[in-house]
């Protein structure tokens, strides 16, 4: 990513300039985190698409059914690492670190997802996400059976696939826009909060 833009090669929209519903929705995120994630500033150029993205994102990532929120972030980091998406690795790596209280897990998963020490359940989640994210046509019933043997339910397996697919799309949009991570993400979950 060159130094020719602050957020996205297609420009961005500041929170104050977003439509009322998006300003309220993104404002709540900014209030909680202390900043507006650049992905929202970039996607706000196309409000209808941002609304659809947020709705699907929230349906998958904010669910309290099945996968834990940390496991959901684990999928995003593994998928984004496999797709070389700096923005998503940095942003969701920060969330993964916060949710697991492990300052190293996101880096280990993004850099070497096959070598990182994970629980059998986490290993099954990451392995399935990586296969779907990098070679989905190779998926067979055998891989799904492996996931079931690791204790994953049908709905959890579906969620792994859906989250992987959403973030494969998100990774490609981040590449298209040359989306820059917010500086705040880099230290989240690495240092104790003041």
Short mmCIF file of C-alpha atoms in Angstrom, two decimals:
data_model
loop_
_atom_site.label_atom_id
_atom_site.label_comp_id
_atom_site.label_asym_id
_atom_site.label_seq_id
_atom_site.Cartn_x
_atom_site.Cartn_y
_atom_site.Cartn_z
CA UNK A 1 0.00 0.00 0.00
CA UNK A 2 1.45 3.29 -1.05
CA UNK A 3 1.30 6.54 0.85
CA UNK A 4 -1.10 8.17 -1.59
CA UNK A 5 -4.20 8.02 0.61
CA UNK A 6 -5.25 8.09 4.24
CA UNK A 7 -7.92 5.38 4.24
CA UNK A 8 -8.81 4.00 0.79
CA UNK A 9 -7.72 4.56 -2.78
CA UNK A 10 -11.39 5.35 -3.50
CA UNK A 11 -11.69 7.96 -0.75
CA UNK A 12 -13.81 7.76 2.36
CA UNK A 13 -16.68 9.35 4.26
CA UNK A 14 -16.31 10.84 7.71
CA UNK A 15 -18.78 9.80 10.39
CA UNK A 16 -20.43 13.23 10.44
CA UNK A 17 -21.16 12.97 6.71
CA UNK A 18 -22.76 9.50 6.78
CA UNK A 19 -26.54 9.05 6.46
CA UNK A 20 -28.30 9.28 9.83
CA UNK A 21 -28.85 5.53 10.28
CA UNK A 22 -25.21 4.70 9.49
CA UNK A 23 -23.92 7.57 11.59
CA UNK A 24 -25.88 6.17 14.54
CA UNK A 25 -24.79 2.57 13.93
CA UNK A 26 -21.12 3.35 13.29
CA UNK A 27 -21.14 5.98 16.02
CA UNK A 28 -22.01 3.29 18.58
CA UNK A 29 -18.99 1.26 17.41
CA UNK A 30 -16.77 4.34 17.56
CA UNK A 31 -17.97 5.17 21.05
CA UNK A 32 -17.10 1.68 22.26
CA UNK A 33 -13.71 1.45 20.52
CA UNK A 34 -12.67 5.10 20.68
CA UNK A 35 -12.31 5.46 16.89
CA UNK A 36 -14.13 4.82 13.60
CA UNK A 37 -12.69 1.71 11.90
CA UNK A 38 -11.50 2.65 8.42
CA UNK A 39 -13.50 -0.13 6.78
CA UNK A 40 -16.70 1.74 7.65
CA UNK A 41 -15.30 5.05 6.44
CA UNK A 42 -14.35 3.43 3.11
CA UNK A 43 -17.55 1.43 2.58
CA UNK A 44 -19.74 4.42 3.52
CA UNK A 45 -19.11 5.74 0.00
CA UNK A 46 -21.80 3.20 -0.94
CA UNK A 47 -24.31 3.36 1.92
CA UNK A 48 -26.65 0.63 0.65
CA UNK A 49 -23.76 -1.83 0.41
CA UNK A 50 -22.44 -0.84 3.83
CA UNK A 51 -25.86 -1.51 5.38
CA UNK A 52 -25.96 -4.97 3.76
CA UNK A 53 -22.39 -5.70 4.87
CA UNK A 54 -23.14 -4.65 8.45
CA UNK A 55 -26.34 -6.69 8.58
CA UNK A 56 -24.60 -9.88 7.41
CA UNK A 57 -21.52 -9.18 9.53
CA UNK A 58 -23.63 -8.71 12.65
CA UNK A 59 -25.75 -11.79 11.94
CA UNK A 60 -22.59 -13.90 11.80
CA UNK A 61 -20.19 -12.21 14.19
CA UNK A 62 -22.51 -11.01 16.96
CA UNK A 63 -24.40 -14.28 17.39
CA UNK A 64 -24.34 -15.92 20.80
CA UNK A 65 -25.31 -19.31 19.35
CA UNK A 66 -22.74 -22.04 18.80
CA UNK A 67 -19.28 -20.67 18.12
CA UNK A 68 -17.89 -18.27 20.68
CA UNK A 69 -17.12 -14.74 19.59
CA UNK A 70 -13.40 -15.53 19.94
CA UNK A 71 -13.80 -18.57 17.66
CA UNK A 72 -15.56 -16.37 15.11
CA UNK A 73 -12.61 -13.95 15.16
CA UNK A 74 -10.22 -16.90 14.86
CA UNK A 75 -11.91 -17.78 11.55
CA UNK A 76 -11.54 -14.21 10.30
CA UNK A 77 -7.84 -14.03 11.17
CA UNK A 78 -7.06 -17.41 9.60
CA UNK A 79 -9.01 -16.59 6.44
CA UNK A 80 -7.55 -13.09 6.17
CA UNK A 81 -4.01 -14.36 6.74
CA UNK A 82 -4.47 -16.95 3.97
CA UNK A 83 -5.73 -14.14 1.71
CA UNK A 84 -2.88 -11.77 2.67
CA UNK A 85 -5.34 -9.12 3.82
CA UNK A 86 -3.42 -6.73 6.02
CA UNK A 87 -6.46 -4.70 7.06
CA UNK A 88 -8.50 -7.67 8.26
CA UNK A 89 -5.56 -9.41 9.94
CA UNK A 90 -4.71 -6.22 11.84
CA UNK A 91 -8.30 -5.24 12.73
CA UNK A 92 -9.65 -8.68 13.57
CA UNK A 93 -6.36 -9.75 15.08
CA UNK A 94 -6.88 -6.95 17.58
CA UNK A 95 -10.38 -8.18 18.38
CA UNK A 96 -9.12 -11.78 18.67
CA UNK A 97 -6.40 -10.70 21.10
CA UNK A 98 -8.94 -8.84 23.21
CA UNK A 99 -11.43 -11.73 23.22
CA UNK A 100 -8.84 -14.40 24.05
CA UNK A 101 -6.67 -12.21 26.29
CA UNK A 102 -3.73 -13.72 24.37
CA UNK A 103 -1.40 -11.05 22.88
CA UNK A 104 0.24 -13.53 20.47
CA UNK A 105 -2.53 -15.73 19.07
CA UNK A 106 -3.54 -13.50 16.15
CA UNK A 107 0.01 -13.14 14.86
CA UNK A 108 0.62 -16.88 15.14
CA UNK A 109 -2.61 -17.80 13.35
CA UNK A 110 -2.14 -15.22 10.58
CA UNK A 111 1.49 -16.15 9.92
CA UNK A 112 1.42 -19.94 10.33
CA UNK A 113 -2.09 -21.29 10.89
CA UNK A 114 -0.95 -24.88 10.41
CA UNK A 115 1.82 -24.70 13.00
CA UNK A 116 0.17 -22.74 15.79
CA UNK A 117 -0.80 -24.68 18.91
CA UNK A 118 -4.60 -24.79 19.15
CA UNK A 119 -7.13 -26.93 20.97
CA UNK A 120 -8.59 -29.79 18.87
CA UNK A 121 -11.80 -27.77 18.42
CA UNK A 122 -9.90 -24.63 17.35
CA UNK A 123 -7.74 -26.73 15.01
CA UNK A 124 -10.87 -28.14 13.34
CA UNK A 125 -12.31 -24.62 12.99
CA UNK A 126 -9.13 -23.19 11.46
CA UNK A 127 -8.55 -26.18 9.15
CA UNK A 128 -12.10 -26.01 7.79
CA UNK A 129 -11.95 -22.23 7.36
CA UNK A 130 -8.64 -22.47 5.52
CA UNK A 131 -9.94 -25.13 3.14
CA UNK A 132 -13.12 -23.17 2.41
CA UNK A 133 -11.18 -19.92 2.10
CA UNK A 134 -8.45 -21.20 -0.21
CA UNK A 135 -9.78 -24.25 -2.08
CA UNK A 136 -13.51 -24.60 -1.46
CA UNK A 137 -13.99 -26.86 -4.48
CA UNK A 138 -11.84 -29.48 -2.70
CA UNK A 139 -14.24 -29.68 0.26
CA UNK A 140 -15.68 -33.17 0.73
CA UNK A 141 -17.83 -34.94 3.29
CA UNK A 142 -14.61 -36.23 4.88
CA UNK A 143 -13.62 -32.72 6.02
CA UNK A 144 -17.10 -32.11 7.37
CA UNK A 145 -16.94 -35.44 9.22
CA UNK A 146 -13.60 -34.36 10.74
CA UNK A 147 -15.25 -31.16 11.96
CA UNK A 148 -18.13 -33.15 13.46
CA UNK A 149 -15.66 -35.50 15.20
CA UNK A 150 -14.05 -32.42 16.77
CA UNK A 151 -17.43 -31.62 18.30
CA UNK A 152 -18.69 -28.99 15.88
CA UNK A 153 -22.43 -28.92 15.25
CA UNK A 154 -24.06 -28.53 11.85
CA UNK A 155 -24.87 -24.89 12.61
CA UNK A 156 -21.30 -24.23 13.75
CA UNK A 157 -19.95 -25.78 10.54
CA UNK A 158 -22.34 -23.58 8.55
CA UNK A 159 -21.14 -20.52 10.49
CA UNK A 160 -17.51 -21.38 9.76
CA UNK A 161 -18.32 -21.49 6.04
CA UNK A 162 -20.43 -18.33 6.09
CA UNK A 163 -17.87 -16.32 8.09
CA UNK A 164 -15.08 -17.54 5.83
CA UNK A 165 -17.06 -16.55 2.74
CA UNK A 166 -17.98 -13.11 4.09
CA UNK A 167 -14.40 -12.32 4.98
CA UNK A 168 -13.01 -13.71 1.73
CA UNK A 169 -15.21 -11.05 0.10
CA UNK A 170 -14.15 -8.45 2.65
CA UNK A 171 -10.48 -9.31 2.04
CA UNK A 172 -10.92 -8.71 -1.66
CA UNK A 173 -12.63 -5.37 -1.08
CA UNK A 174 -9.77 -4.39 1.22
CA UNK A 175 -7.30 -5.27 -1.54
CA UNK A 176 -9.32 -3.35 -4.14
CA UNK A 177 -9.47 -0.24 -1.97
CA UNK A 178 -5.93 -0.61 -0.51
CA UNK A 179 -7.65 -0.19 2.85
CA UNK A 180 -5.36 1.02 5.61
CA UNK A 181 -5.71 -0.29 9.16
CA UNK A 182 -6.35 2.29 11.86
CA UNK A 183 -3.21 2.79 13.97
CA UNK A 184 -5.26 2.04 17.11
CA UNK A 185 -5.69 -1.60 16.08
CA UNK A 186 -1.99 -2.40 16.29
CA UNK A 187 -1.75 -2.15 20.07
CA UNK A 188 -5.21 -3.42 21.04
CA UNK A 189 -4.99 -6.55 23.15
CA UNK A 190 -1.20 -6.32 23.45
CA UNK A 191 -0.93 -3.88 26.33
CA UNK A 192 -3.09 -3.55 29.43
CA UNK A 193 -5.82 -0.94 29.06
CA UNK A 194 -5.14 2.26 31.02
#
